[in-house]
mmCIF file of C-alpha atoms in Angstrom:
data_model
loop_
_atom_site.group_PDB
_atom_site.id
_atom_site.type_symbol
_atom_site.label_atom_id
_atom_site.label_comp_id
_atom_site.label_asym_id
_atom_site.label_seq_id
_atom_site.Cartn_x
_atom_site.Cartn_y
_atom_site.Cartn_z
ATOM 1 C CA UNK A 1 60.613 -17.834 -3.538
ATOM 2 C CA UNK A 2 62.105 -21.204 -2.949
ATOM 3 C CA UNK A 3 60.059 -23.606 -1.737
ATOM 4 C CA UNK A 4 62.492 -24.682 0.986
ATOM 5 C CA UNK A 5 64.339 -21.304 2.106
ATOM 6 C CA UNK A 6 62.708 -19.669 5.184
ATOM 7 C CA UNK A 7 64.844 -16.830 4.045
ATOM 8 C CA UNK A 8 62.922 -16.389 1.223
ATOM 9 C CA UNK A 9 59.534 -17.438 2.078
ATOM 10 C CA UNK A 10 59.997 -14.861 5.075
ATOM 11 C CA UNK A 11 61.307 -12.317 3.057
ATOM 12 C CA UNK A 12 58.050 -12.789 0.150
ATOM 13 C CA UNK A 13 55.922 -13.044 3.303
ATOM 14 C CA UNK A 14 57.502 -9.574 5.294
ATOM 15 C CA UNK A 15 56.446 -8.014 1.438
ATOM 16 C CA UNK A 16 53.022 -9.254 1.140
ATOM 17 C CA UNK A 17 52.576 -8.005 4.450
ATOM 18 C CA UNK A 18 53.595 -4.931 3.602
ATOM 19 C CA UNK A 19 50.836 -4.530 0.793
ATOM 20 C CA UNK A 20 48.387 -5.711 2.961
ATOM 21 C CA UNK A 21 48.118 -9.254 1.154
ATOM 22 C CA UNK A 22 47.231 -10.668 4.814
ATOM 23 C CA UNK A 23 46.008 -13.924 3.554
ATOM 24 C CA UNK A 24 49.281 -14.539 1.349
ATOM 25 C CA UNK A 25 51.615 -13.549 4.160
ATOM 26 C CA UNK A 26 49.883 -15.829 6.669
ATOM 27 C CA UNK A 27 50.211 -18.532 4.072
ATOM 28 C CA UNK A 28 54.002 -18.118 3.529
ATOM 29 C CA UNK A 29 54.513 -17.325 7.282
ATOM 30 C CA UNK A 30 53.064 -20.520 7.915
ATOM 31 C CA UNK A 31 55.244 -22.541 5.448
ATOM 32 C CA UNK A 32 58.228 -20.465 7.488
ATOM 33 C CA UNK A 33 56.971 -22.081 10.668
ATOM 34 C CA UNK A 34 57.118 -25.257 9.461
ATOM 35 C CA UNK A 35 60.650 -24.875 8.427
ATOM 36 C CA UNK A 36 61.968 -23.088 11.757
ATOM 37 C CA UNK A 37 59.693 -23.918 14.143
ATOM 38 C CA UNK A 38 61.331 -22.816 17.371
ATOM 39 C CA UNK A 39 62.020 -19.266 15.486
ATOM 40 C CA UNK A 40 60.178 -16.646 18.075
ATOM 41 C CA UNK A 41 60.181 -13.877 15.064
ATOM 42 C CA UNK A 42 57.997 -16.205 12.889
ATOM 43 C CA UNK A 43 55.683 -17.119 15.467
ATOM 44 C CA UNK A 44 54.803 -13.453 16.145
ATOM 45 C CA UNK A 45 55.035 -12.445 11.966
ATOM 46 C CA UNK A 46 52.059 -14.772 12.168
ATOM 47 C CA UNK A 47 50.047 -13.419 15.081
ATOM 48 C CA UNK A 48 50.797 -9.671 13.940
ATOM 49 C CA UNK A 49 49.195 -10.597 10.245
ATOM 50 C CA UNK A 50 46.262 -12.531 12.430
ATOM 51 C CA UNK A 51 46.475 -9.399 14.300
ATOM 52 C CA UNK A 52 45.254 -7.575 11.407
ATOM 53 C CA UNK A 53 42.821 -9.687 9.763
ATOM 54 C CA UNK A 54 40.987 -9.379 13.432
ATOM 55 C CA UNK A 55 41.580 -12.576 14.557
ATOM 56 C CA UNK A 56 42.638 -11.625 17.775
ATOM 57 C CA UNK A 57 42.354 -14.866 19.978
ATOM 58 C CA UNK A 58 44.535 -16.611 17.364
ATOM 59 C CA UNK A 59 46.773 -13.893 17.482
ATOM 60 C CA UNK A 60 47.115 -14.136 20.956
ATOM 61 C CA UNK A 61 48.162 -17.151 20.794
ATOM 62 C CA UNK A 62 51.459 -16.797 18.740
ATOM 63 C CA UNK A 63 52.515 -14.168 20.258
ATOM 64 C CA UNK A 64 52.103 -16.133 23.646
ATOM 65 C CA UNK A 65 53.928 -18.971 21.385
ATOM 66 C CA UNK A 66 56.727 -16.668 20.593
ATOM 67 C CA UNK A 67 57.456 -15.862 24.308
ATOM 68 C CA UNK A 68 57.725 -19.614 25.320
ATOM 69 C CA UNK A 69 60.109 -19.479 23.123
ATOM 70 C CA UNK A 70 61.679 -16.492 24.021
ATOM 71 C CA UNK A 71 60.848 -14.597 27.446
ATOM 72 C CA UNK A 72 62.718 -11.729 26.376
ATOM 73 C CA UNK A 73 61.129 -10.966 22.732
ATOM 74 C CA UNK A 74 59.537 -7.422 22.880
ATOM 75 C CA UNK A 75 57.959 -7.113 20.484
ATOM 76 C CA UNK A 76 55.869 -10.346 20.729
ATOM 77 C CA UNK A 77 54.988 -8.485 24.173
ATOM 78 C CA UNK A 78 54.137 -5.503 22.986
ATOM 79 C CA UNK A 79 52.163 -7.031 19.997
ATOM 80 C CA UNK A 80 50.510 -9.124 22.707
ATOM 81 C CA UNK A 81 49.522 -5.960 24.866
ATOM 82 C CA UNK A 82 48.234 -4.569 21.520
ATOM 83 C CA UNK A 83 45.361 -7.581 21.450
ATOM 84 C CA UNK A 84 44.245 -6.943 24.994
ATOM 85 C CA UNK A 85 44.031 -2.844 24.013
ATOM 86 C CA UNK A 86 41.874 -3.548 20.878
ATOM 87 C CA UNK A 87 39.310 -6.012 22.740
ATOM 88 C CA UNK A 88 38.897 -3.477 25.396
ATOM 89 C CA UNK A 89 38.457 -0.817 22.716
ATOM 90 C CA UNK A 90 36.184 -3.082 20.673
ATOM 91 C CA UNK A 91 33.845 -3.718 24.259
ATOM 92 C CA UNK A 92 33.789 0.493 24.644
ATOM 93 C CA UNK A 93 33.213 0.963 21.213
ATOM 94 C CA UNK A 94 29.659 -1.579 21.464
ATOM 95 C CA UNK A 95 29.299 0.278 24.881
ATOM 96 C CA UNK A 96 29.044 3.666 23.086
ATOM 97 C CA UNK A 97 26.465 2.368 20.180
ATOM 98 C CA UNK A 98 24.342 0.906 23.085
ATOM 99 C CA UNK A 99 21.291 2.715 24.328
ATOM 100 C CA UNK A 100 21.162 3.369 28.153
ATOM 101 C CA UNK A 101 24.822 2.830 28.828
ATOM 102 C CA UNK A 102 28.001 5.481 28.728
ATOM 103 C CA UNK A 103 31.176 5.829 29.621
ATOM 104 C CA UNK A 104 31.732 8.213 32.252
ATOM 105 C CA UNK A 105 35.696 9.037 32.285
ATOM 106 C CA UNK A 106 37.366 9.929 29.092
ATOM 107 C CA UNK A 107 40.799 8.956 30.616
ATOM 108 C CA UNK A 108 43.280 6.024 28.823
ATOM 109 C CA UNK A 109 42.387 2.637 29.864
ATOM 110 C CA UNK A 110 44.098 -0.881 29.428
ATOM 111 C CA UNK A 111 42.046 -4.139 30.554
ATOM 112 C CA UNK A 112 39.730 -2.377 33.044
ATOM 113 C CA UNK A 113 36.977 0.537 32.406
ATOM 114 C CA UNK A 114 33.943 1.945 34.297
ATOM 115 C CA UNK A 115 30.167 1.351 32.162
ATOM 116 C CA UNK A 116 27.334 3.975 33.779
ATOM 117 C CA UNK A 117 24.148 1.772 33.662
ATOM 118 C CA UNK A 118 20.603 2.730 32.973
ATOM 119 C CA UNK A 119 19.290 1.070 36.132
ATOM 120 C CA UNK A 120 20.726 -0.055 38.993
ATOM 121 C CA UNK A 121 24.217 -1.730 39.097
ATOM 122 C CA UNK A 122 22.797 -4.820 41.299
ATOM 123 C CA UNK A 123 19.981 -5.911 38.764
ATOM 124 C CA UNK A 124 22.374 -5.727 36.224
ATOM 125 C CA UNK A 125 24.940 -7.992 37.790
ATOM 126 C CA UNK A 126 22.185 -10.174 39.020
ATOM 127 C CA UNK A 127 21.413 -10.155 35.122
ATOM 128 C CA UNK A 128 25.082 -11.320 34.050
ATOM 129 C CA UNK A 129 25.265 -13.852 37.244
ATOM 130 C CA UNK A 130 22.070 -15.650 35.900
ATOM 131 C CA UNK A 131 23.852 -15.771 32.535
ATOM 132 C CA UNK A 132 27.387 -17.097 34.200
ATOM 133 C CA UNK A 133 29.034 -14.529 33.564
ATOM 134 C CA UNK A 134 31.266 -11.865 36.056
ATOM 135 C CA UNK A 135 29.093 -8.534 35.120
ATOM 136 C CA UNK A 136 31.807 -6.286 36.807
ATOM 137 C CA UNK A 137 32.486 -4.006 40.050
ATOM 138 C CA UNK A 138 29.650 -1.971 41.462
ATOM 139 C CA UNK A 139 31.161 0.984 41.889
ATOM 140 C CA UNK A 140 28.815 2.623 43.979
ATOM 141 C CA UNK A 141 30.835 2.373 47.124
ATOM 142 C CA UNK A 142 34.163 3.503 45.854
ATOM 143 C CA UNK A 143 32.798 6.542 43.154
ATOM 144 C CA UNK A 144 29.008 7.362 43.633
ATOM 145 C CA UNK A 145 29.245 10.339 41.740
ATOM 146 C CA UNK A 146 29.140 8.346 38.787
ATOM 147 C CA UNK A 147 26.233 7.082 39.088
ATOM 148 C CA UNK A 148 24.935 3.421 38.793
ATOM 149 C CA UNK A 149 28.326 2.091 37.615
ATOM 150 C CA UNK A 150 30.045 -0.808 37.085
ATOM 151 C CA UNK A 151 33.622 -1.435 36.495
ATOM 152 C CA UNK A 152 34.418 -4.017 33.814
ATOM 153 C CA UNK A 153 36.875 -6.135 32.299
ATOM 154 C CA UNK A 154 38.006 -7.629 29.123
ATOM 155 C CA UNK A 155 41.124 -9.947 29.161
ATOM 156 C CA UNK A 156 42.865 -11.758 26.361
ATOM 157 C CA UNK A 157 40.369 -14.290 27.128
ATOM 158 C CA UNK A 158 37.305 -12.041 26.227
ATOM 159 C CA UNK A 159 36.007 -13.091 22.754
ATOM 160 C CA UNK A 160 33.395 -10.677 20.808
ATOM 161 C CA UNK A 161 30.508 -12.749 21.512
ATOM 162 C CA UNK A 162 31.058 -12.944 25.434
ATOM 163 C CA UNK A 163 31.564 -8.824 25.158
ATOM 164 C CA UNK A 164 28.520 -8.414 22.897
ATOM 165 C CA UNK A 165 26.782 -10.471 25.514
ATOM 166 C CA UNK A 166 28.199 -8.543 28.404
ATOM 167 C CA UNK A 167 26.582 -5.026 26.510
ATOM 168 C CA UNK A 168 23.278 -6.250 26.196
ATOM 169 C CA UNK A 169 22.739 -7.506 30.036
ATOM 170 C CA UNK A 170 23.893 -4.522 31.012
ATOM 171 C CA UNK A 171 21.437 -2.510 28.986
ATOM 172 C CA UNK A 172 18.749 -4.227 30.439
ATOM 173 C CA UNK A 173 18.496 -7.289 27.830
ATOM 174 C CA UNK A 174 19.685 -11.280 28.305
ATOM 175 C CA UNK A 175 19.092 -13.264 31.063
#
């Protein structure tokens, strides 16, 4: 491609994509940005291939980029939404490999999910509190049949290490 047609580049880039050459389409993407930088649709190429490589926060952050620019760009929304789904699926996936905690309702969830506990809701939150961190809802006011329960969060400011964290106080581990 020419060097200095975002045409091109973002045409060679949109094809790299496509066969999953994430690092070369970031690359070219990149060199597209610097060539058009108040484009929304390159700022959200960007965070899709991001996006896929797992670098979620990153991600986020284009696609957040793209909608300054832009209020009314889907697809950077919906891309966006897509980040917030897949940390929230990444926290119930650790939740499910963990020892002594479950999930208790199979129904679809976005940002927000109930955790049944192995002991009781308080000394885990008392757990995540001495660690600084919000350990969730105790849901035993509003759904005691679930048992010791907690409702819990991830938001597009949850990062992997602050969820992995989160899992083990609420098996019973951390501090």
């Amino acid at each position: 491609a020419e060097p200095e047609n975002p045409r091109a580049l973002y045409g060679l880039a949109w094809v790299r994509e496509r066969e999953l050459k994430y690092d070369e389409a970031e690359t070219l993407y990149r060199q597209v940005a610097t060539l058009l930088p108040t484009d929304p649709s390159v700022l959200e190429s960007i965070g899709y291939v991001l996006f896929k490589k797992g670098r979620i926060t990153q991600a986020q952050l284009q696609f957040k980029r793209a909608i300054d620019l832009d209020a009314d760009y889907a697809s950077a929304y919906l891309n966006l939404g897509a980040t917030h789904d897949a940390k929230a699926e990444y926290a119930k996936a650790r939740i499910r490999e963990t020892a002594g905690l479950e999930l208790p309702l199979s129904g679809p969830t976005f940002n927000e999910f109930a955790v049944r506990l192995g002991s009781p809701a308080a000394e885990a939150l008392d757990r995540a509190q001495r660690a600084g961190i919000i350990g969730g809802l105790d849901l035993d006011a509003h759904a005691p049949e679930l048992g010791p329960a907690l409702l819990i969060c991830t938001t597009e400011l949850s990062r992997r290490e602050s969820i992995d964290q989160l899992v083990e106080i609420l098996a019973g581990g951390g501090s």
